[in-house]
């Protein structure tokens, strides 16, 4: 298809950053791939206009490099592994959002809230074929789950990240012999921590990270010593992903309960929003981008439930006015290995006006907030 980039080619990878260094990515493997409706990775506006210091003109004369920070969004359709006790392809996203992943073999995978999430950060890659975009030092500040009785179940993860990068391809300028410094014809096709292959050399399927770049000298430092020839193509590298499981099809496979699963509440659909309160410290001198993960606010779980108004629901409207807490359970999917159960034990629905049309059914979209009881327990997700 020539050199044009197409969204049809999009594949994603996510890999938790381990080893204690914030913003230092680990090599993604075949099992780190995920399917997404979109992956939006974005750099921030880092230019700052210089204040007028008697320039003698109405024109802006100078701009300077300021602080910067990336941001990302990844909406995905709900796909589960199909095997009990096996995390799905989006498991690292769920871990970023909740904090704790507990895997019980052949039984379940449970995601619960964690108080200290300073070590929860990841690298995210968007593979567009000949070009790869990526962010490093990514944290999840929000998870939004939406569904309807006649719509898909969508999980949208989003948050800030330390830095954005983009990788294309160029050729080497000279030979290399058992060394880490590589010289390119044009370094502007790469970014710090671009993951590349040298010709057909993929470093045993791990790729080579460009850990630092010198645009003036047209050089980069590789994380592994290697040899190469002059004028070989250095292209972006990602492994071939191996996806697991299948879609949880449509909202026809969703049930809602407001009494802990004892009975079913008929509903048209809904939304759950988990705001994690996570952010990045991006103010310290001596750096131009974020340096660590911080809490910027409290956990907050909110959302809504849309229902057709029936006379049997009047008690629910009365209880919302009296601030009666409900034990809400949403179950997405019905088959073993393809079921996600989300629990919020202390939900308060807020009173709201009904939507009464000139003709047709009366409906109401009831907003709610899910509270914690002992802390870090507003919401949990169980895959069974």
CSV table of N, CA and C in Angstrom, one decimal, residues 56-167:
chain,number,residue,atom,x,y,z
A,56,UNK,N,10.2,45.9,21.0
A,56,UNK,CA,9.9,47.0,20.1
A,56,UNK,C,9.0,46.6,18.9
A,57,UNK,N,8.1,45.6,19.2
A,57,UNK,CA,7.2,45.1,18.1
A,57,UNK,C,6.0,44.4,18.7
A,58,UNK,N,4.9,44.4,17.9
A,58,UNK,CA,3.7,43.7,18.4
A,58,UNK,C,3.8,42.2,18.0
A,59,UNK,N,4.8,41.8,17.4
A,59,UNK,CA,5.0,40.4,17.0
A,59,UNK,C,5.7,39.6,18.0
A,60,UNK,N,5.3,38.3,18.1
A,60,UNK,CA,6.1,37.3,18.9
A,60,UNK,C,7.4,37.0,18.3
A,61,UNK,N,8.5,37.2,19.0
A,61,UNK,CA,9.8,37.0,18.4
A,61,UNK,C,10.5,35.7,18.8
A,62,UNK,N,10.1,35.2,19.9
A,62,UNK,CA,10.8,34.0,20.4
A,62,UNK,C,9.9,33.0,21.1
A,63,UNK,N,10.2,31.8,21.0
A,63,UNK,CA,9.6,30.7,21.8
A,63,UNK,C,10.7,29.8,22.3
A,64,UNK,N,10.3,29.2,23.5
A,64,UNK,CA,11.3,28.4,24.2
A,64,UNK,C,10.7,27.0,24.4
A,65,UNK,N,11.6,26.0,24.6
A,65,UNK,CA,11.2,24.7,24.9
A,65,UNK,C,10.7,24.6,26.4
A,66,UNK,N,9.5,24.3,26.6
A,66,UNK,CA,9.0,24.2,28.0
A,66,UNK,C,8.9,22.7,28.5
A,67,UNK,N,8.1,22.5,29.5
A,67,UNK,CA,7.8,21.2,30.0
A,67,UNK,C,6.9,20.5,29.0
A,68,UNK,N,6.9,19.1,29.0
A,68,UNK,CA,6.0,18.4,28.2
A,68,UNK,C,5.6,17.1,28.9
A,69,UNK,N,4.5,16.5,28.4
A,69,UNK,CA,4.0,15.3,28.9
A,69,UNK,C,3.0,14.7,27.9
A,70,UNK,N,3.0,13.4,27.7
A,70,UNK,CA,2.2,12.8,26.7
A,70,UNK,C,0.9,12.4,27.3
A,71,UNK,N,-0.1,12.0,26.5
A,71,UNK,CA,-1.3,11.4,27.0
A,71,UNK,C,-1.8,10.3,26.0
A,72,UNK,N,-2.6,9.4,26.5
A,72,UNK,CA,-3.0,8.3,25.7
A,72,UNK,C,-4.5,7.9,26.0
A,73,UNK,N,-5.1,7.2,25.0
A,73,UNK,CA,-6.4,6.7,25.1
A,73,UNK,C,-6.5,5.4,24.3
A,74,UNK,N,-7.1,4.4,24.9
A,74,UNK,CA,-7.2,3.1,24.2
A,74,UNK,C,-8.6,2.5,24.5
A,75,UNK,N,-9.6,2.7,23.6
A,75,UNK,CA,-10.9,2.0,23.7
A,75,UNK,C,-10.8,0.6,23.1
A,76,UNK,N,-11.3,-0.4,23.9
A,76,UNK,CA,-11.2,-1.7,23.4
A,76,UNK,C,-12.6,-2.4,23.6
A,77,UNK,N,-12.9,-3.3,22.7
A,77,UNK,CA,-14.1,-4.2,23.0
A,77,UNK,C,-13.7,-5.2,24.0
A,78,UNK,N,-14.7,-5.6,24.8
A,78,UNK,CA,-14.4,-6.6,25.9
A,78,UNK,C,-14.1,-7.9,25.2
A,79,UNK,N,-12.9,-8.4,25.4
A,79,UNK,CA,-12.5,-9.7,25.0
A,79,UNK,C,-11.8,-10.4,26.2
A,80,UNK,N,-12.3,-11.6,26.5
A,80,UNK,CA,-11.7,-12.3,27.6
A,80,UNK,C,-11.1,-13.6,27.1
A,81,UNK,N,-10.2,-14.2,27.9
A,81,UNK,CA,-9.3,-15.3,27.5
A,81,UNK,C,-10.0,-16.5,27.1
A,82,UNK,N,-11.2,-16.8,27.7
A,82,UNK,CA,-11.9,-18.0,27.4
A,82,UNK,C,-11.5,-19.2,28.3
A,83,UNK,N,-10.4,-18.9,29.2
A,83,UNK,CA,-9.9,-19.9,30.1
A,83,UNK,C,-10.0,-19.4,31.5
A,84,UNK,N,-10.5,-20.2,32.4
A,84,UNK,CA,-10.6,-19.8,33.8
A,84,UNK,C,-9.2,-19.6,34.4
A,85,UNK,N,-9.0,-18.5,35.1
A,85,UNK,CA,-7.7,-18.3,35.7
A,85,UNK,C,-6.6,-17.8,34.8
A,86,UNK,N,-7.0,-17.4,33.6
A,86,UNK,CA,-6.0,-16.8,32.6
A,86,UNK,C,-6.4,-15.4,32.3
A,87,UNK,N,-5.5,-14.5,32.5
A,87,UNK,CA,-5.7,-13.0,32.3
A,87,UNK,C,-6.0,-12.8,30.8
A,88,UNK,N,-6.8,-11.8,30.5
A,88,UNK,CA,-7.0,-11.5,29.1
A,88,UNK,C,-5.9,-10.6,28.5
A,89,UNK,N,-6.0,-10.4,27.2
A,89,UNK,CA,-5.0,-9.6,26.5
A,89,UNK,C,-4.9,-8.2,27.1
A,90,UNK,N,-6.0,-7.7,27.6
A,90,UNK,CA,-6.1,-6.3,28.2
A,90,UNK,C,-5.8,-6.4,29.8
A,91,UNK,N,-5.2,-7.5,30.2
A,91,UNK,CA,-4.9,-7.7,31.6
A,91,UNK,C,-4.1,-6.6,32.2
A,92,UNK,N,-3.0,-6.1,31.5
A,92,UNK,CA,-2.2,-5.1,32.0
A,92,UNK,C,-2.9,-3.7,32.1
A,93,UNK,N,-3.9,-3.5,31.2
A,93,UNK,CA,-4.7,-2.3,31.3
A,93,UNK,C,-5.5,-2.3,32.6
A,94,UNK,N,-6.1,-3.5,32.8
A,94,UNK,CA,-7.0,-3.6,34.0
A,94,UNK,C,-6.1,-3.5,35.3
A,95,UNK,N,-4.9,-4.0,35.2
A,95,UNK,CA,-3.9,-3.8,36.4
A,95,UNK,C,-3.6,-2.4,36.6
A,96,UNK,N,-3.3,-1.6,35.5
A,96,UNK,CA,-3.1,-0.2,35.6
A,96,UNK,C,-4.2,0.5,36.2
A,97,UNK,N,-5.4,0.2,35.9
A,97,UNK,CA,-6.6,0.9,36.4
A,97,UNK,C,-6.9,0.5,37.8
A,98,UNK,N,-6.9,-0.8,38.2
A,98,UNK,CA,-7.3,-1.2,39.5
A,98,UNK,C,-6.1,-1.2,40.5
A,99,UNK,N,-5.0,-1.8,40.1
A,99,UNK,CA,-3.8,-1.9,40.9
A,99,UNK,C,-3.4,-3.3,41.2
A,100,UNK,N,-4.3,-4.2,41.5
A,100,UNK,CA,-3.9,-5.5,42.0
A,100,UNK,C,-4.6,-6.6,41.1
A,101,UNK,N,-3.8,-7.5,40.6
A,101,UNK,CA,-4.3,-8.6,39.8
A,101,UNK,C,-4.0,-9.9,40.6
A,102,UNK,N,-5.1,-10.7,40.9
A,102,UNK,CA,-4.9,-11.9,41.6
A,102,UNK,C,-5.4,-13.1,40.7
A,103,UNK,N,-4.5,-13.9,40.3
A,103,UNK,CA,-4.8,-15.0,39.4
A,103,UNK,C,-4.9,-16.3,40.2
A,104,UNK,N,-6.0,-17.0,40.2
A,104,UNK,CA,-6.2,-18.3,40.8
A,104,UNK,C,-6.4,-19.3,39.7
A,105,UNK,N,-5.4,-20.2,39.5
A,105,UNK,CA,-5.4,-21.1,38.4
A,105,UNK,C,-6.7,-21.9,38.2
A,106,UNK,N,-7.2,-22.0,37.0
A,106,UNK,CA,-8.4,-22.7,36.7
A,106,UNK,C,-9.6,-22.2,37.4
A,107,UNK,N,-9.6,-21.0,38.0
A,107,UNK,CA,-10.7,-20.5,38.7
A,107,UNK,C,-11.1,-19.1,38.3
A,108,UNK,N,-10.2,-18.1,38.5
A,108,UNK,CA,-10.6,-16.8,38.3
A,108,UNK,C,-9.4,-15.9,38.2
A,109,UNK,N,-9.6,-14.6,37.7
A,109,UNK,CA,-8.7,-13.5,37.8
A,109,UNK,C,-9.5,-12.4,38.4
A,110,UNK,N,-8.9,-11.8,39.5
A,110,UNK,CA,-9.6,-10.7,40.2
A,110,UNK,C,-8.8,-9.5,40.2
A,111,UNK,N,-9.5,-8.3,39.9
A,111,UNK,CA,-8.8,-7.0,39.9
A,111,UNK,C,-9.4,-6.2,41.0
A,112,UNK,N,-8.6,-5.8,42.0
A,112,UNK,CA,-9.0,-5.0,43.1
A,112,UNK,C,-8.2,-3.7,43.2
A,113,UNK,N,-8.7,-2.7,43.9
A,113,UNK,CA,-8.0,-1.5,44.1
A,113,UNK,C,-6.8,-1.6,45.0
A,114,UNK,N,-5.8,-0.8,44.7
A,114,UNK,CA,-4.5,-0.8,45.4
A,114,UNK,C,-4.2,0.6,45.9
A,115,UNK,N,-3.8,0.7,47.1
A,115,UNK,CA,-3.6,2.1,47.7
A,115,UNK,C,-2.3,2.7,47.0
A,116,UNK,N,-1.2,2.0,47.1
A,116,UNK,CA,0.1,2.6,46.5
A,116,UNK,C,0.3,2.0,45.1
A,117,UNK,N,0.1,2.8,44.1
A,117,UNK,CA,0.2,2.4,42.8
A,117,UNK,C,1.4,3.1,42.1
A,118,UNK,N,2.4,3.6,42.9
A,118,UNK,CA,3.5,4.3,42.3
A,118,UNK,C,4.3,3.5,41.4
A,119,UNK,N,4.3,2.2,41.5
A,119,UNK,CA,5.1,1.3,40.7
A,119,UNK,C,4.3,0.8,39.4
A,120,UNK,N,3.1,1.3,39.3
A,120,UNK,CA,2.2,0.8,38.2
A,120,UNK,C,2.3,1.8,37.0
A,121,UNK,N,3.2,1.5,36.0
A,121,UNK,CA,3.3,2.3,34.8
A,121,UNK,C,3.8,1.3,33.7
A,122,UNK,N,3.5,1.7,32.5
A,122,UNK,CA,3.7,0.8,31.4
A,122,UNK,C,4.2,1.6,30.1
A,123,UNK,N,4.7,0.8,29.2
A,123,UNK,CA,4.9,1.3,27.8
A,123,UNK,C,3.7,0.8,26.9
A,124,UNK,N,3.3,1.7,26.0
A,124,UNK,CA,2.2,1.3,25.1
A,124,UNK,C,2.6,1.7,23.7
A,125,UNK,N,2.4,0.7,22.8
A,125,UNK,CA,2.8,0.9,21.4
A,125,UNK,C,1.6,0.7,20.5
A,126,UNK,N,1.5,1.6,19.5
A,126,UNK,CA,0.5,1.5,18.4
A,126,UNK,C,1.2,1.2,17.1
A,127,UNK,N,1.1,0.0,16.6
A,127,UNK,CA,1.7,-0.5,15.4
A,127,UNK,C,0.9,-0.2,14.2
A,128,UNK,N,1.4,0.7,13.4
A,128,UNK,CA,0.7,1.0,12.1
A,128,UNK,C,1.3,0.4,10.9
A,129,UNK,N,2.1,-0.6,11.1
A,129,UNK,CA,2.8,-1.3,10.0
A,129,UNK,C,4.2,-0.8,9.8
A,130,UNK,N,4.4,0.2,9.0
A,130,UNK,CA,5.7,0.8,8.7
A,130,UNK,C,6.1,1.8,9.7
A,131,UNK,N,5.2,2.3,10.6
A,131,UNK,CA,5.4,3.3,11.6
A,131,UNK,C,4.9,2.8,12.9
A,132,UNK,N,5.6,3.0,14.0
A,132,UNK,CA,5.2,2.7,15.3
A,132,UNK,C,5.2,3.9,16.2
A,133,UNK,N,4.1,4.2,16.8
A,133,UNK,CA,4.0,5.3,17.8
A,133,UNK,C,4.0,4.6,19.2
A,134,UNK,N,4.6,5.3,20.2
A,134,UNK,CA,4.6,4.7,21.5
A,134,UNK,C,4.7,5.8,22.6
A,135,UNK,N,4.2,5.4,23.8
A,135,UNK,CA,4.4,6.3,25.0
A,135,UNK,C,5.1,5.4,26.0
A,136,UNK,N,5.9,6.0,26.9
A,136,UNK,CA,6.5,5.3,28.0
A,136,UNK,C,6.1,6.0,29.3
A,137,UNK,N,6.2,5.3,30.4
A,137,UNK,CA,5.8,5.9,31.7
A,137,UNK,C,4.3,6.2,31.7
A,138,UNK,N,3.5,5.3,31.1
A,138,UNK,CA,2.0,5.6,31.1
A,138,UNK,C,1.3,5.1,32.3
A,139,UNK,N,0.4,5.9,32.9
A,139,UNK,CA,-0.4,5.5,34.0
A,139,UNK,C,-1.9,5.7,33.6
A,140,UNK,N,-2.8,4.9,34.2
A,140,UNK,CA,-4.2,5.0,33.9
A,140,UNK,C,-4.9,5.9,34.9
A,141,UNK,N,-5.4,7.0,34.4
A,141,UNK,CA,-6.2,7.9,35.3
A,141,UNK,C,-7.7,7.7,35.2
A,142,UNK,N,-8.1,7.0,34.2
A,142,UNK,CA,-9.6,6.7,34.1
A,142,UNK,C,-9.8,5.4,33.3
A,143,UNK,N,-10.8,4.7,33.8
A,143,UNK,CA,-11.4,3.5,33.0
A,143,UNK,C,-12.9,3.8,32.9
A,144,UNK,N,-13.4,3.8,31.7
A,144,UNK,CA,-14.8,4.0,31.4
A,144,UNK,C,-15.4,2.8,30.7
A,145,UNK,N,-16.4,2.2,31.3
A,145,UNK,CA,-17.0,1.0,30.7
A,145,UNK,C,-18.4,1.4,30.3
A,146,UNK,N,-18.8,1.2,29.0
A,146,UNK,CA,-20.1,1.6,28.5
A,146,UNK,C,-20.7,0.4,27.8
A,147,UNK,N,-22.0,0.3,27.8
A,147,UNK,CA,-22.7,-0.8,27.1
A,147,UNK,C,-24.2,-0.4,27.0
A,148,UNK,N,-24.8,-1.2,26.1
A,148,UNK,CA,-26.3,-1.0,25.9
A,148,UNK,C,-26.9,-2.4,25.5
A,149,UNK,N,-28.2,-2.5,25.6
A,149,UNK,CA,-28.8,-3.8,25.2
A,149,UNK,C,-28.7,-4.0,23.8
A,150,UNK,N,-28.4,-3.0,23.0
A,150,UNK,CA,-28.2,-3.1,21.5
A,150,UNK,C,-26.9,-2.4,21.1
A,151,UNK,N,-25.9,-2.7,21.9
A,151,UNK,CA,-24.6,-2.1,21.6
A,151,UNK,C,-23.5,-2.9,22.1
A,152,UNK,N,-22.2,-2.6,21.7
A,152,UNK,CA,-21.0,-3.3,22.2
A,152,UNK,C,-20.7,-2.9,23.6
A,153,UNK,N,-19.9,-3.8,24.3
A,153,UNK,CA,-19.4,-3.5,25.6
A,153,UNK,C,-18.0,-3.0,25.4
A,154,UNK,N,-17.8,-1.7,25.7
A,154,UNK,CA,-16.5,-1.0,25.4
A,154,UNK,C,-15.9,-0.6,26.7
A,155,UNK,N,-14.6,-0.9,26.8
A,155,UNK,CA,-13.7,-0.4,27.9
A,155,UNK,C,-12.8,0.6,27.4
A,156,UNK,N,-12.8,1.8,27.9
A,156,UNK,CA,-11.9,2.9,27.4
A,156,UNK,C,-10.9,3.3,28.6
A,157,UNK,N,-9.6,3.0,28.3
A,157,UNK,CA,-8.6,3.3,29.3
A,157,UNK,C,-7.9,4.6,28.8
A,158,UNK,N,-7.5,5.4,29.8
A,158,UNK,CA,-6.8,6.7,29.3
A,158,UNK,C,-6.0,7.2,30.5
A,159,UNK,N,-5.0,8.1,30.2
A,159,UNK,CA,-4.2,8.7,31.2
A,159,UNK,C,-3.0,9.5,30.6
A,160,UNK,N,-2.2,10.0,31.5
A,160,UNK,CA,-1.0,10.7,31.0
A,160,UNK,C,0.2,9.7,30.9
A,161,UNK,N,1.3,10.1,30.3
A,161,UNK,CA,2.5,9.4,30.2
A,161,UNK,C,3.7,10.3,30.2
A,162,UNK,N,4.8,9.7,30.4
A,162,UNK,CA,6.1,10.5,30.5
A,162,UNK,C,6.4,11.2,29.2
A,163,UNK,N,6.5,10.4,28.1
A,163,UNK,CA,7.0,10.9,26.9
A,163,UNK,C,6.4,10.1,25.7
A,164,UNK,N,6.2,10.8,24.6
A,164,UNK,CA,5.7,10.2,23.3
A,164,UNK,C,6.9,10.1,22.4
A,165,UNK,N,6.8,9.0,21.5
A,165,UNK,CA,7.8,8.8,20.5
A,165,UNK,C,7.2,8.2,19.3
A,166,UNK,N,8.0,8.3,18.2
A,166,UNK,CA,7.5,7.7,16.9
A,166,UNK,C,8.7,7.1,16.2
A,167,UNK,N,8.5,6.0,15.6
A,167,UNK,CA,9.6,5.3,14.9
A,167,UNK,C,9.3,4.9,13.5
